[in-house]
Amino acid sequence: MSASRRPTWKAALVAVTTLALVFGTTACSSGPSTKSSSTSTKGGTLTTQFAGVPISLNPALGGSGGSAIFTSLPYDSLVYQTGDGKLIPDLATKWALSDGNTKLTLTIRKGVTFTDGAKLDAAAVKASLEYTMKAGGGDARYAGPVDTITTPDSDTVVITYKAAYPDAPYYLSQYWSVGQIIGPKGLADPKSLLTSSDGTGQYTYSAADSVSGASYTYLRNKKYFNPDAQQFDKIVVKVIGDPSAVSSAVTTGQVDFAGISAGTAATVKAAGLTLVAAPFFTWGLTIADTQGTLVPALANSDVRQAIALAIDRDALASALSPDYTQPNGQMGAKGTDGHVADYGFTYDVKQAKTLMAKGGYPDGFELTVLTENILDSQTTISQAIAGDLGKIGIKVNLVVKNSVPDFIQAGLSKQFPALIWPVVGTNSAQVVTNFTQPGVTNPFGNVNETLNKLYAQAQSSTSATARTKAYETLTKAANDAGWFAPAISTENVFAIGKTITNVKASALNPNPLPQAPDAQYAWKRTK
């Protein structure tokens, strides 16, 4: 379902001050971790919450970040990222980048079995990687510029890249579908992955115990290679999107873990629950139609700059929650590698109107913008941005999708010239791929040679200092291009039930997941 309307966002901001912050992957500065306990109890059921339905239960087509819970439970990844952001072995016991970051060599763990009975080996990993790259999922681009995948022996996988790709191990972790390995039976019948799982993970998906659209149940995998790491007999993921309903569910014990809104955080904390927060999203308007195919005005760089100057970031951040929201005029959040201090688009309606006139659109134009009401709870952010653009004559019609899968499908249809969707990344190179690589935030396959060149320079830099400088240059070039009009950066906020411990979030990992190949990193129950 969708709805088209011209918003009156000021009224909405008064009535709505909550924001669902529970989707997606990496971020920028450190956040607190939960309580820890010297004692724990294994077994029982862990019940968690997520705001929306899974994009797909087929990991090759699934979601990233927090939504990876639907696929990371049954599908182990090659690399595991701990709560503090460290990369540790999972299905790959070791790995090494070489040849100027263009070659990644992985050693595959022995003695691991898929739920279909097949043994994990290099050939199985290669087959899964190649399937995921071709399946058409949104995460396929994070495989990087792969040239070849070879298997010198049964325990070794070598991935060579056409260009330097230092983030390769990170994108093979549990948060990205590229690294989640699917078994031979599942690869032979991908449709079966929608009703059953075929991985090596700690849990297996149980369709019989699940209710599509409402709850998803995962049972302990008796074949898992490290039983000591399995902390629960069953994990249930409940789909609850309304912020008030989420708050009620976690404070009354219906769920043990929930991503809560900034607006309900105080209430949840007052109920005695522990909160964990970490920076994550940068929200703004993505201009997909930069060539002006649907809306000729968007091909004009002055118009794109005017759009960025028209957004009142301070007002939006204050209306949402100053504790968990910061105004931001550049693509990366504060703390990310490449964020430039005291830099970025500012709010300047007068200059924006001047640029609109210079670009040939003094009276503005109409603009259809795609958005959704799952991550952007009640479309508060979208309405604010739309209202600000109205000040410079741009009449925005919001088309609202009621689920993330529907939003993604619509975004990829090339029917929408602009969309509102958050971007993420621990550095500017990761963030800029949202706009330079094909995907929901670049459905038209736009190419910017300047951004591509600066991206390559950053990826091939050999020292941290040189890389940071390259990231900062990339940040400024992104603003110059005007493909993304940033507005605010938000934090993920999570509530932890009173009997759950060892849940950690950080700048490098703002989306806690319950399972880990090593028990010391897994969530635990105190009683």
Coordinates of C-alpha atoms in Angstrom, one line a residue:
M1 CA 0.0 0.0 0.0
S2 CA 1.1 3.6 -0.6
A3 CA -0.2 7.0 0.0
S4 CA 0.5 10.3 -1.8
R5 CA 0.1 13.6 0.1
R6 CA 1.6 17.0 0.6
P7 CA 2.6 17.1 4.3
T8 CA 2.1 19.7 6.9
W9 CA 5.2 18.6 8.9
K10 CA 5.2 21.3 11.6
A11 CA 2.0 19.8 13.1
A12 CA 3.4 16.4 12.8
L13 CA 6.6 17.3 14.7
V14 CA 4.5 18.6 17.6
A15 CA 2.5 15.4 17.7
V16 CA 5.2 13.0 16.8
T17 CA 8.5 13.0 18.5
T18 CA 9.5 9.4 18.2
L19 CA 11.7 7.6 15.7
A20 CA 12.3 3.9 15.1
L21 CA 16.0 3.4 14.9
V22 CA 16.3 -0.3 14.6
F23 CA 17.5 -1.1 11.0
G24 CA 20.6 -1.6 9.2
T25 CA 24.7 -1.6 10.0
T26 CA 27.7 0.4 11.0
A27 CA 28.3 3.8 12.6
C28 CA 30.6 6.4 14.1
S29 CA 31.3 6.9 17.8
S30 CA 31.2 4.7 20.8
G31 CA 28.1 3.9 22.9
P32 CA 27.7 2.2 26.2
S33 CA 27.4 -1.5 26.8
T34 CA 25.0 -3.4 29.1
K35 CA 25.5 -4.8 32.5
S36 CA 27.6 -7.9 32.7
S37 CA 27.2 -10.9 35.0
S38 CA 29.6 -13.6 36.3
T39 CA 26.8 -16.2 36.2
S40 CA 24.5 -17.2 33.4
T41 CA 21.9 -19.8 32.5
K42 CA 21.9 -21.6 29.2
G43 CA 18.7 -22.7 27.4
G44 CA 15.2 -21.4 27.3
T45 CA 13.7 -18.9 24.8
L46 CA 15.0 -15.5 23.9
T47 CA 12.4 -13.2 22.5
T48 CA 13.5 -10.2 20.5
Q49 CA 11.8 -7.4 18.6
F50 CA 12.3 -6.0 15.1
A51 CA 10.3 -3.1 13.5
G52 CA 9.5 -4.7 10.2
V53 CA 9.2 -8.0 8.4
P54 CA 12.3 -9.6 6.9
I55 CA 13.2 -8.4 3.4
S56 CA 13.7 -12.0 2.6
L57 CA 14.6 -15.3 4.5
N58 CA 16.9 -16.1 1.7
P59 CA 20.1 -14.5 3.0
A60 CA 21.3 -13.6 -0.6
L61 CA 18.2 -11.4 -0.8
G62 CA 17.9 -10.4 2.8
G63 CA 18.6 -7.2 4.7
S64 CA 21.7 -5.9 6.5
G65 CA 22.4 -4.3 9.9
G66 CA 19.8 -5.1 12.5
S67 CA 17.5 -6.8 10.0
A68 CA 20.2 -9.4 9.5
I69 CA 18.9 -11.2 12.6
F70 CA 16.4 -13.0 10.3
T71 CA 19.3 -14.7 8.4
S72 CA 22.3 -14.5 10.6
L73 CA 20.8 -16.9 13.1
P74 CA 20.6 -19.9 10.7
Y75 CA 23.5 -18.8 8.4
D76 CA 27.0 -18.4 9.8
S77 CA 29.2 -15.8 8.2
L78 CA 32.8 -16.1 7.2
V79 CA 33.8 -13.4 9.7
Y80 CA 32.1 -12.3 12.9
Q81 CA 32.0 -8.7 14.2
T82 CA 31.9 -8.4 18.0
G83 CA 29.9 -5.7 19.9
D84 CA 33.0 -3.5 20.1
G85 CA 33.6 -3.8 16.4
K86 CA 36.5 -6.4 16.4
L87 CA 36.5 -8.9 13.6
I88 CA 37.1 -12.5 14.8
P89 CA 37.0 -15.9 13.1
D90 CA 33.7 -17.7 12.2
L91 CA 33.6 -20.0 9.2
A92 CA 36.9 -18.5 8.2
T93 CA 39.5 -19.2 10.9
K94 CA 41.9 -16.7 9.4
W95 CA 42.2 -14.3 6.5
A96 CA 44.7 -11.9 5.0
L97 CA 44.7 -9.0 2.6
S98 CA 47.6 -8.7 0.2
D99 CA 48.7 -7.3 -3.2
G100 CA 47.7 -3.7 -2.3
N101 CA 44.4 -4.8 -0.8
T102 CA 43.4 -6.5 -4.0
K103 CA 43.7 -10.1 -2.8
L104 CA 41.9 -11.8 0.2
T105 CA 42.9 -15.3 1.3
L106 CA 40.6 -17.1 3.7
T107 CA 41.2 -20.4 5.5
I108 CA 37.9 -22.3 5.9
R109 CA 37.0 -24.0 9.2
K110 CA 37.1 -27.8 9.2
G111 CA 34.5 -30.1 10.7
V112 CA 31.4 -27.9 9.9
T113 CA 28.2 -29.3 8.5
F114 CA 25.2 -27.6 6.7
T115 CA 21.7 -28.5 7.9
D116 CA 21.3 -30.4 4.6
G117 CA 24.1 -32.8 5.7
A118 CA 26.8 -31.5 3.3
K119 CA 30.3 -30.6 4.6
L120 CA 31.5 -27.1 4.5
D121 CA 34.6 -26.6 2.3
A122 CA 36.1 -24.1 0.0
A123 CA 34.0 -25.2 -2.9
A124 CA 30.8 -24.7 -0.9
V125 CA 31.9 -21.2 0.1
K126 CA 32.8 -20.3 -3.4
A127 CA 29.4 -21.5 -4.7
S128 CA 27.5 -19.5 -2.0
L129 CA 29.5 -16.3 -2.7
E130 CA 28.9 -16.5 -6.5
Y131 CA 25.2 -17.2 -6.0
T132 CA 24.8 -14.2 -3.7
M133 CA 26.6 -11.9 -6.1
K134 CA 24.2 -12.9 -8.9
A135 CA 20.9 -13.3 -7.0
G136 CA 20.0 -9.6 -7.2
G137 CA 19.9 -8.8 -3.5
G138 CA 20.5 -5.3 -2.2
D139 CA 23.8 -6.4 -0.4
A140 CA 25.4 -7.9 -3.5
R141 CA 27.3 -4.6 -4.2
Y142 CA 29.2 -5.1 -0.9
A143 CA 31.0 -8.1 -2.4
G144 CA 33.2 -5.4 -3.9
P145 CA 34.9 -5.3 -7.3
V146 CA 35.4 -9.1 -7.5
D147 CA 37.5 -10.3 -10.3
T148 CA 37.9 -14.0 -9.5
I149 CA 37.1 -16.5 -6.7
T150 CA 39.4 -19.5 -6.6
T151 CA 39.9 -22.5 -4.3
P152 CA 43.5 -23.7 -4.3
D153 CA 42.6 -26.5 -2.0
S154 CA 39.6 -27.7 0.0
D155 CA 40.3 -25.3 2.9
T156 CA 41.3 -22.1 1.1
V157 CA 39.3 -19.5 -0.8
V158 CA 41.1 -16.7 -2.6
I159 CA 39.1 -13.6 -3.7
T160 CA 40.9 -11.2 -6.1
Y161 CA 39.5 -7.8 -6.7
K162 CA 39.8 -5.5 -9.7
A163 CA 40.7 -2.6 -7.4
A164 CA 41.8 -2.2 -3.8
Y165 CA 39.1 -3.3 -1.3
P166 CA 40.3 -3.0 2.3
D167 CA 36.8 -3.3 3.7
A168 CA 36.4 -6.9 2.3
P169 CA 36.6 -8.8 5.6
Y170 CA 34.1 -6.4 7.2
Y171 CA 31.6 -7.0 4.5
L172 CA 31.9 -10.8 5.0
S173 CA 30.6 -10.5 8.6
Q174 CA 27.2 -11.5 9.9
Y175 CA 25.6 -8.1 9.1
W176 CA 25.9 -8.5 5.3
S177 CA 24.4 -11.2 3.2
V178 CA 27.6 -11.7 1.1
G179 CA 29.3 -13.5 4.0
Q180 CA 26.4 -15.6 5.1
I181 CA 27.1 -19.0 3.6
I182 CA 24.3 -21.1 2.1
G183 CA 24.4 -24.9 1.7
P184 CA 24.4 -26.9 -1.6
K185 CA 20.7 -28.0 -1.2
G186 CA 19.6 -24.4 -0.7
L187 CA 21.6 -23.2 -3.6
A188 CA 20.0 -25.9 -5.8
D189 CA 16.5 -24.7 -4.8
P190 CA 16.6 -21.1 -3.7
K191 CA 12.8 -21.0 -3.3
S192 CA 13.1 -23.5 -0.5
L193 CA 15.0 -20.9 1.6
L194 CA 11.8 -18.9 2.0
T195 CA 10.3 -21.7 4.2
S196 CA 13.4 -23.5 5.6
S197 CA 17.0 -22.7 6.2
D198 CA 20.2 -24.4 4.9
G199 CA 23.1 -22.9 6.7
T200 CA 25.7 -23.8 9.3
G201 CA 24.4 -21.4 12.0
Q202 CA 23.5 -21.9 15.6
Y203 CA 19.8 -22.0 14.8
T204 CA 17.5 -23.3 12.1
Y205 CA 14.4 -21.5 10.9
S206 CA 11.1 -23.2 11.9
A207 CA 8.3 -22.2 9.6
A208 CA 5.8 -24.4 11.6
D209 CA 6.4 -22.3 14.7
S210 CA 6.4 -19.0 12.9
V211 CA 3.6 -16.6 11.8
S212 CA 4.5 -14.8 8.7
G213 CA 4.5 -11.0 9.3
A214 CA 4.2 -11.4 13.0
S215 CA 6.9 -13.7 14.5
Y216 CA 9.8 -15.8 13.3
T217 CA 11.1 -18.8 15.3
Y218 CA 14.5 -20.3 15.2
L219 CA 15.4 -23.6 17.0
R220 CA 18.8 -24.8 18.3
N221 CA 20.9 -26.4 15.6
K222 CA 22.1 -29.7 16.9
K223 CA 24.8 -29.9 14.2
Y224 CA 26.4 -26.6 15.2
F225 CA 30.2 -26.8 15.4
N226 CA 30.6 -25.1 18.8
P227 CA 27.7 -26.1 21.1
D228 CA 29.2 -24.2 24.0
A229 CA 28.5 -21.0 22.2
Q230 CA 24.8 -21.7 21.9
Q231 CA 23.1 -19.9 24.8
F232 CA 19.4 -20.4 24.0
D233 CA 17.2 -23.3 22.9
K234 CA 15.0 -21.1 20.8
I235 CA 15.0 -17.5 19.6
V236 CA 11.8 -15.8 18.5
V237 CA 11.8 -12.5 16.6
K238 CA 8.6 -10.6 17.0
V239 CA 7.6 -7.9 14.4
I240 CA 6.5 -4.8 16.3
G241 CA 6.8 -1.4 14.6
D242 CA 4.7 1.1 16.6
P243 CA 7.0 2.8 19.1
S244 CA 4.5 2.7 21.9
A245 CA 3.8 -0.9 21.4
V246 CA 7.5 -1.7 21.4
S247 CA 7.9 0.2 24.7
S248 CA 5.0 -1.7 26.2
A249 CA 6.4 -5.1 25.0
V250 CA 9.8 -4.6 26.5
T251 CA 8.7 -3.1 29.8
T252 CA 6.2 -5.8 30.4
G253 CA 8.6 -8.6 29.6
Q254 CA 6.9 -9.7 26.4
V255 CA 10.2 -9.3 24.6
D256 CA 13.8 -9.5 26.1
F257 CA 15.3 -7.1 23.6
A258 CA 13.9 -4.2 21.6
G259 CA 15.0 -1.3 19.4
I260 CA 13.1 1.6 20.9
S261 CA 12.4 5.1 19.8
A262 CA 14.2 8.1 21.2
G263 CA 10.8 9.4 22.4
T264 CA 10.1 6.4 24.6
A265 CA 13.6 6.0 25.9
A266 CA 13.0 7.9 29.2
T267 CA 9.9 5.8 29.9
V268 CA 11.7 2.5 29.3
K269 CA 14.7 3.6 31.4
A270 CA 12.3 4.6 34.3
A271 CA 10.9 1.1 34.2
G272 CA 14.4 -0.2 35.3
L273 CA 15.6 -1.5 32.0
T274 CA 19.2 -1.0 30.7
L275 CA 19.6 1.1 27.5
V276 CA 22.3 0.8 24.9
A277 CA 22.8 3.5 22.3
A278 CA 25.2 3.9 19.4
P279 CA 25.3 6.3 16.4
F280 CA 24.1 4.8 13.1
F281 CA 21.9 6.5 10.5
T282 CA 22.4 9.7 8.5
W283 CA 19.1 10.7 7.1
G284 CA 18.5 13.0 4.2
L285 CA 17.1 13.3 0.7
T286 CA 18.7 11.1 -2.0
I287 CA 18.4 12.6 -5.4
A288 CA 18.3 9.5 -7.6
D289 CA 17.4 11.1 -10.9
T290 CA 20.6 13.2 -11.2
Q291 CA 20.4 13.1 -15.0
G292 CA 16.9 14.7 -15.0
T293 CA 15.2 11.8 -16.8
L294 CA 12.0 12.1 -14.7
V295 CA 12.5 15.6 -13.3
P296 CA 14.7 17.8 -15.5
A297 CA 15.4 20.3 -12.7
L298 CA 17.3 17.6 -10.7
A299 CA 20.1 17.5 -13.4
N300 CA 20.9 21.1 -12.5
S301 CA 23.7 21.3 -9.8
D302 CA 22.4 24.7 -8.5
V303 CA 19.0 23.1 -7.8
R304 CA 20.5 20.2 -6.0
Q305 CA 22.6 22.6 -3.8
A306 CA 19.5 24.7 -3.1
I307 CA 17.7 21.6 -1.9
A308 CA 20.5 20.9 0.6
L309 CA 20.4 24.5 1.9
A310 CA 16.7 24.5 2.4
I311 CA 16.7 21.8 5.1
D312 CA 16.4 23.1 8.7
R313 CA 18.5 20.5 10.4
D314 CA 18.5 22.1 13.9
A315 CA 14.7 22.3 14.0
L316 CA 14.3 18.6 13.0
A317 CA 16.9 17.3 15.4
S318 CA 15.3 19.3 18.3
A319 CA 11.9 18.0 17.4
L320 CA 12.9 14.4 17.3
S321 CA 15.2 14.1 20.4
P322 CA 18.3 16.1 21.1
D323 CA 19.7 13.3 23.2
Y324 CA 19.8 10.8 20.3
T325 CA 19.7 13.1 17.2
Q326 CA 22.2 15.5 15.8
P327 CA 21.9 18.0 12.9
N328 CA 24.3 17.0 10.2
G329 CA 25.2 18.7 6.9
Q330 CA 27.5 16.0 5.4
M331 CA 27.0 12.3 4.5
G332 CA 28.9 10.8 7.4
A333 CA 28.0 11.1 11.1
K334 CA 30.3 12.7 13.6
G335 CA 33.0 10.3 14.5
T336 CA 33.1 8.4 11.2
D337 CA 36.5 8.4 9.5
G338 CA 36.2 11.3 7.0
H339 CA 33.7 13.4 8.9
V340 CA 35.0 17.0 8.6
A341 CA 34.6 19.2 11.7
D342 CA 32.7 22.5 11.2
Y343 CA 31.8 21.7 7.6
G344 CA 28.6 20.9 5.8
F345 CA 25.4 22.3 4.4
T346 CA 23.8 24.9 6.5
Y347 CA 20.2 26.2 6.6
D348 CA 20.0 29.2 4.3
V349 CA 16.6 29.7 2.5
K350 CA 17.7 33.0 1.0
Q351 CA 20.7 31.5 -0.7
A352 CA 18.6 28.4 -1.7
K353 CA 16.1 30.7 -3.5
T354 CA 19.0 32.5 -5.3
L355 CA 20.3 29.1 -6.5
M356 CA 16.9 28.0 -7.6
A357 CA 16.6 31.2 -9.7
K358 CA 20.1 30.7 -11.1
G359 CA 19.3 27.2 -12.1
G360 CA 16.2 28.3 -14.0
Y361 CA 13.5 27.4 -11.5
P362 CA 12.6 30.5 -9.5
D363 CA 9.0 29.3 -9.0
G364 CA 10.1 25.8 -8.1
F365 CA 8.6 22.5 -9.4
E366 CA 6.8 19.4 -8.3
L367 CA 8.8 16.5 -6.9
T368 CA 7.5 13.0 -6.1
V369 CA 9.5 11.5 -3.2
L370 CA 9.5 7.8 -2.1
T371 CA 9.6 7.1 1.6
E372 CA 8.4 4.6 4.2
N373 CA 7.0 4.6 7.7
I374 CA 8.9 1.7 9.3
L375 CA 12.3 3.3 9.9
D376 CA 10.9 6.8 9.6
S377 CA 8.2 6.3 12.2
Q378 CA 5.0 8.1 11.0
T379 CA 7.2 9.7 8.3
T380 CA 8.2 12.5 10.6
I381 CA 11.6 13.0 9.0
S382 CA 10.2 12.8 5.5
Q383 CA 7.4 15.3 6.3
A384 CA 10.0 17.7 7.8
I385 CA 12.2 17.6 4.7
A386 CA 9.2 18.0 2.4
G387 CA 7.9 21.0 4.3
D388 CA 11.3 22.7 4.1
L389 CA 11.5 22.2 0.4
G390 CA 8.2 23.9 0.1
K391 CA 9.8 27.1 1.3
I392 CA 11.7 27.3 -2.0
G393 CA 8.8 26.4 -4.2
I394 CA 9.4 22.6 -4.5
K395 CA 6.0 21.0 -4.0
V396 CA 6.7 17.5 -2.6
N397 CA 4.3 14.6 -3.0
L398 CA 5.3 11.8 -0.6
V399 CA 4.6 8.3 -1.7
V400 CA 4.7 6.2 1.5
K401 CA 5.4 2.4 1.6
N402 CA 4.4 0.5 4.7
S403 CA 7.2 -2.1 4.7
V404 CA 10.9 -2.0 3.9
P405 CA 10.6 -4.7 1.2
D406 CA 7.9 -2.7 -0.6
F407 CA 10.0 0.4 -0.3
I408 CA 13.1 -1.3 -1.8
Q409 CA 11.1 -2.8 -4.7
A410 CA 9.6 0.6 -5.5
G411 CA 13.0 2.3 -5.2
L412 CA 14.6 0.0 -7.7
S413 CA 11.7 0.5 -10.2
K414 CA 13.2 3.8 -11.5
Q415 CA 9.8 5.4 -11.1
F416 CA 10.9 7.8 -8.3
P417 CA 13.3 10.7 -8.9
A418 CA 14.1 11.1 -5.2
L419 CA 13.8 9.1 -2.0
I420 CA 14.3 9.4 1.8
W421 CA 16.3 6.6 3.2
P422 CA 19.2 6.6 5.7
V423 CA 22.8 5.9 4.8
V424 CA 25.4 4.2 6.9
G425 CA 29.1 3.6 7.1
T426 CA 32.1 3.7 9.4
N427 CA 34.1 5.8 6.8
S428 CA 33.3 8.1 3.9
A429 CA 34.2 5.4 1.4
Q430 CA 31.6 3.1 2.8
V431 CA 28.9 5.8 2.9
V432 CA 29.6 7.1 -0.6
T433 CA 28.9 3.6 -2.1
N434 CA 25.3 4.3 -1.3
F435 CA 25.3 6.7 -4.2
T436 CA 27.9 5.4 -6.6
Q437 CA 27.0 1.7 -6.7
P438 CA 23.8 0.4 -8.1
G439 CA 21.1 -0.1 -5.5
V440 CA 18.0 1.4 -3.9
T441 CA 19.9 4.7 -3.4
N442 CA 21.2 4.6 -6.9
P443 CA 18.6 2.9 -9.0
F444 CA 19.5 4.7 -12.2
G445 CA 23.1 3.6 -12.0
N446 CA 24.5 7.1 -11.8
V447 CA 28.3 7.5 -12.3
N448 CA 30.4 10.4 -10.9
E449 CA 34.0 10.0 -12.1
T450 CA 35.3 12.4 -9.4
L451 CA 33.7 10.4 -6.6
N452 CA 34.9 7.1 -8.1
K453 CA 38.5 8.4 -8.4
L454 CA 38.6 9.7 -4.9
Y455 CA 37.0 6.5 -3.6
A456 CA 39.8 4.5 -5.3
Q457 CA 42.4 6.7 -3.8
A458 CA 41.0 6.3 -0.4
Q459 CA 40.9 2.5 -0.7
S460 CA 44.4 2.2 -1.9
S461 CA 45.9 4.5 0.7
T462 CA 48.6 2.6 2.8
S463 CA 48.5 4.6 5.9
A464 CA 45.7 5.6 8.3
T465 CA 46.6 9.3 8.1
A466 CA 46.6 9.3 4.3
R467 CA 43.3 7.3 4.2
T468 CA 41.6 9.8 6.6
K469 CA 42.7 12.7 4.5
A470 CA 41.3 11.0 1.4
Y471 CA 38.1 10.2 3.2
E472 CA 37.7 13.9 4.1
T473 CA 38.3 14.9 0.5
L474 CA 35.6 12.4 -0.5
T475 CA 33.2 13.9 2.0
K476 CA 33.5 17.4 0.5
A477 CA 33.3 16.1 -3.1
A478 CA 30.0 14.3 -2.2
N479 CA 28.6 17.6 -1.0
D480 CA 29.8 19.3 -4.2
A481 CA 28.0 16.7 -6.3
G482 CA 24.8 17.3 -4.3
W483 CA 23.4 13.8 -4.9
F484 CA 22.5 13.6 -1.2
A485 CA 21.0 16.4 0.9
P486 CA 21.9 15.3 4.5
A487 CA 19.7 16.4 7.4
I488 CA 20.4 14.6 10.7
S489 CA 22.3 11.7 12.2
T490 CA 20.5 9.4 14.7
E491 CA 21.5 6.8 17.2
N492 CA 20.2 3.3 17.6
V493 CA 18.6 2.9 21.0
F494 CA 18.0 -0.5 22.5
A495 CA 16.3 -1.7 25.7
I496 CA 17.6 -4.9 27.4
G497 CA 15.3 -7.1 29.5
K498 CA 16.2 -7.6 33.2
T499 CA 17.4 -11.2 32.7
I500 CA 19.5 -10.6 29.6
T501 CA 23.2 -9.7 29.8
N502 CA 26.3 -9.2 27.6
V503 CA 24.5 -7.1 25.0
K504 CA 27.0 -4.6 23.6
A505 CA 26.8 -1.9 20.9
S506 CA 29.5 0.5 19.8
A507 CA 30.4 3.0 17.1
L508 CA 31.7 0.2 14.9
N509 CA 28.8 -2.1 15.7
P510 CA 25.5 -0.4 16.5
N511 CA 23.3 -3.3 15.9
P512 CA 23.6 -6.1 18.5
L513 CA 22.8 -9.6 17.5
P514 CA 22.4 -12.5 20.1
Q515 CA 24.6 -15.2 18.7
A516 CA 28.4 -15.5 18.4
P517 CA 30.8 -18.3 17.5
D518 CA 32.6 -17.7 20.7
A519 CA 30.5 -17.8 23.9
Q520 CA 32.2 -14.8 25.5
Y521 CA 30.6 -12.5 22.9
A522 CA 27.1 -14.1 22.9
W523 CA 24.1 -12.8 24.8
K524 CA 23.4 -14.6 28.0
R525 CA 20.5 -15.1 30.4
T526 CA 21.1 -14.4 34.1
K527 CA 18.2 -16.6 35.3

